[in-house]
Short mmCIF file of C-alpha atoms in Angstrom, two decimals:
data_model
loop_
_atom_site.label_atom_id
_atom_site.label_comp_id
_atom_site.label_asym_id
_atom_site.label_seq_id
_atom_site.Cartn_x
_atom_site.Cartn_y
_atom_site.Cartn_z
CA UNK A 172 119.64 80.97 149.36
CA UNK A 173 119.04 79.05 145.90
CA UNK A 174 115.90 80.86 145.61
CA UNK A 175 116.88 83.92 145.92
CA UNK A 176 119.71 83.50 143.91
CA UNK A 177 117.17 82.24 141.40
CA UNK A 178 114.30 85.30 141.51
CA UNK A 179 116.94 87.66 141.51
CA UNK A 180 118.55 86.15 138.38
CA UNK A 181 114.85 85.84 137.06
CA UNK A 182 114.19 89.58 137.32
CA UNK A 183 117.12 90.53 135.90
CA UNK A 184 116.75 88.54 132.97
CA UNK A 185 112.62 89.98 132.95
CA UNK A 186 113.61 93.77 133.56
CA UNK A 187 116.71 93.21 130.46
CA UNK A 188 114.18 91.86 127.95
CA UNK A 189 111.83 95.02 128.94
CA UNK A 190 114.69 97.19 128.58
CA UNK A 191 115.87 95.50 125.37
CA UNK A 192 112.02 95.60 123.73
CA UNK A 193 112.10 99.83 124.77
CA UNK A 194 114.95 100.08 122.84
CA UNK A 195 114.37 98.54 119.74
CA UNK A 196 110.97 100.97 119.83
CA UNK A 197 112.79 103.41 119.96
CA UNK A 198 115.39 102.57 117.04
CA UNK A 199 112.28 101.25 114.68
CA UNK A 200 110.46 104.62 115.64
CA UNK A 201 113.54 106.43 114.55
CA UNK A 202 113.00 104.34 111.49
CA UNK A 203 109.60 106.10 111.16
CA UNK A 204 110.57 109.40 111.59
CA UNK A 205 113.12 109.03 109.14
CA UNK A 206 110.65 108.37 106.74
CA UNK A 207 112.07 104.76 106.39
CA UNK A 208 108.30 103.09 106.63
CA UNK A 209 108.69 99.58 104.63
CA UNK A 210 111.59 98.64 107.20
CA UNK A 211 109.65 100.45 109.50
CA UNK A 212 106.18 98.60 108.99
CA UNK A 213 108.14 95.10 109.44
CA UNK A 214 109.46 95.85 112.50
CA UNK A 215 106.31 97.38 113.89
CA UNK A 216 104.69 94.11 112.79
CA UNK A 217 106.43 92.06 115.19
CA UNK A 218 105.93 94.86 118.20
CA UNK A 219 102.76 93.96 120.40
CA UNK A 220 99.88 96.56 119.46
CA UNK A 221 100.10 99.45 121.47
CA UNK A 222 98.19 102.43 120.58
CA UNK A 223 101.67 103.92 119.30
CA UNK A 224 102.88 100.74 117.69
CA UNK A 225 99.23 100.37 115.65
CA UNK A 226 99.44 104.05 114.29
CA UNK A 227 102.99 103.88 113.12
CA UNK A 228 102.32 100.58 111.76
CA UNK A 229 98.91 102.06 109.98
CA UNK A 230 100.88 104.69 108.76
CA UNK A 231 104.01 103.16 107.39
CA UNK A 232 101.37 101.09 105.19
CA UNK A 233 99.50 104.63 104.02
CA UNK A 234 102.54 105.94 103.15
CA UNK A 235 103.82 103.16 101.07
CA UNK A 236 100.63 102.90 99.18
CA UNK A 237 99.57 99.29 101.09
CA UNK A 238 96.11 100.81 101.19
CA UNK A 239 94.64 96.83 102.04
CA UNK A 240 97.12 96.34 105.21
CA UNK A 241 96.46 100.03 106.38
CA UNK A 242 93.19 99.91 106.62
CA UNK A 243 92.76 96.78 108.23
CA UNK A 244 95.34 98.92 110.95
CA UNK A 245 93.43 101.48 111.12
CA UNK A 246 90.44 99.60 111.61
CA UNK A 247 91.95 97.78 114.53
CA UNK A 248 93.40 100.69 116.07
CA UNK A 249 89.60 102.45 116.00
CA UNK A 250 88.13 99.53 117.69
CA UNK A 251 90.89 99.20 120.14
CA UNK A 252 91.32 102.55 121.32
CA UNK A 253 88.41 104.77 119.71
CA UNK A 254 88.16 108.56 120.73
CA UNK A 255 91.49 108.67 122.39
CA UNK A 256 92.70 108.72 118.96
CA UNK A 257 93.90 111.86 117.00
CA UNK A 258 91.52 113.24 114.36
CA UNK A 259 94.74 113.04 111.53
CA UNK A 260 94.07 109.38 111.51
CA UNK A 261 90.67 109.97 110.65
CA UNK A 262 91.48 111.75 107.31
CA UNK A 263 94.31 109.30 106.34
CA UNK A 264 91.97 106.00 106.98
CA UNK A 265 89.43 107.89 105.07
CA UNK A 266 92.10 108.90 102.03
CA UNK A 267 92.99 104.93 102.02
CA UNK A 268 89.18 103.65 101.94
CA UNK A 269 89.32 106.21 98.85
CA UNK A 270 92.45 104.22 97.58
CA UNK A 271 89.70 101.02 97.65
CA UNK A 272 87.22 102.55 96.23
CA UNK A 273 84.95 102.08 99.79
CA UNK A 274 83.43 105.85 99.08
CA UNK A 275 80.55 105.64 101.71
CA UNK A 276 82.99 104.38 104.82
CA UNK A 277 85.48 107.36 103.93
CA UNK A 278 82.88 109.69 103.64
CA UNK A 279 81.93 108.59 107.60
CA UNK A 280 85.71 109.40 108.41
CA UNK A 281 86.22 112.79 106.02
CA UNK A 282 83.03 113.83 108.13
CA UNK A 283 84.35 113.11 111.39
CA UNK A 284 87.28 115.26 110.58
CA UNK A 285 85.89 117.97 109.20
CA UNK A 286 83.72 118.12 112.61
CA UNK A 287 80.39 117.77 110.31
CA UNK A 288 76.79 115.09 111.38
#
């Protein structure tokens, strides 16, 4: 009876942290849509990378000019998740490499978007 008591006590406490960690996604990604990225960006930092988590992140850093910390996002979201990605992240990596002054990387990108070998 102890053990039962015990695994049901044990998934409640698992399925309230899940439930807890959904919810505070969803508050910092209210964050992000209210254009609040710096507050945004530190909560996202502490989120495990998701392909959702890793693009807000990426571009709470783009927006706030942190060109350094958004392309090293960006980078690990293209190596993580590759072609599933959306095309708009494309352009934006490629506008922070431009920030950097890496011309020849962004140029990869801004070709990539605009659909061009």
């Amino acid at each position: 009876m102890k053990k039962i008591i015990y695994i049901f006590a044990s998934l409640l406490l698992v399925s309230g942290t899940g439930f807890a960690q959904k919810k505070n996604l969803k508050r910092v990604n209210k964050l992000f849509e209210m254009r609040a990225y710096k507050d945004a960006a530190e909560i996202y930092e502490t989120k495990a990378r998701n392909q959702e988590v890793l693009q807000n992140l990426a571009d709470s850093y783009y927006y706030n000019a942190s060109l350094q910390k958004a392309i090293k996002t960006y980078r690990e979201l293209f190596v993580q998740y590759g072609d599933s990605i959306d095309i708009e992240y494309h352009f934006r990596f490629a506008q922070a490499l431009k920030g950097v002054k890496e011309y020849k990387e962004a140029d990869k990108h801004l070709r990539r978007y605009y659909n061009k070998p």
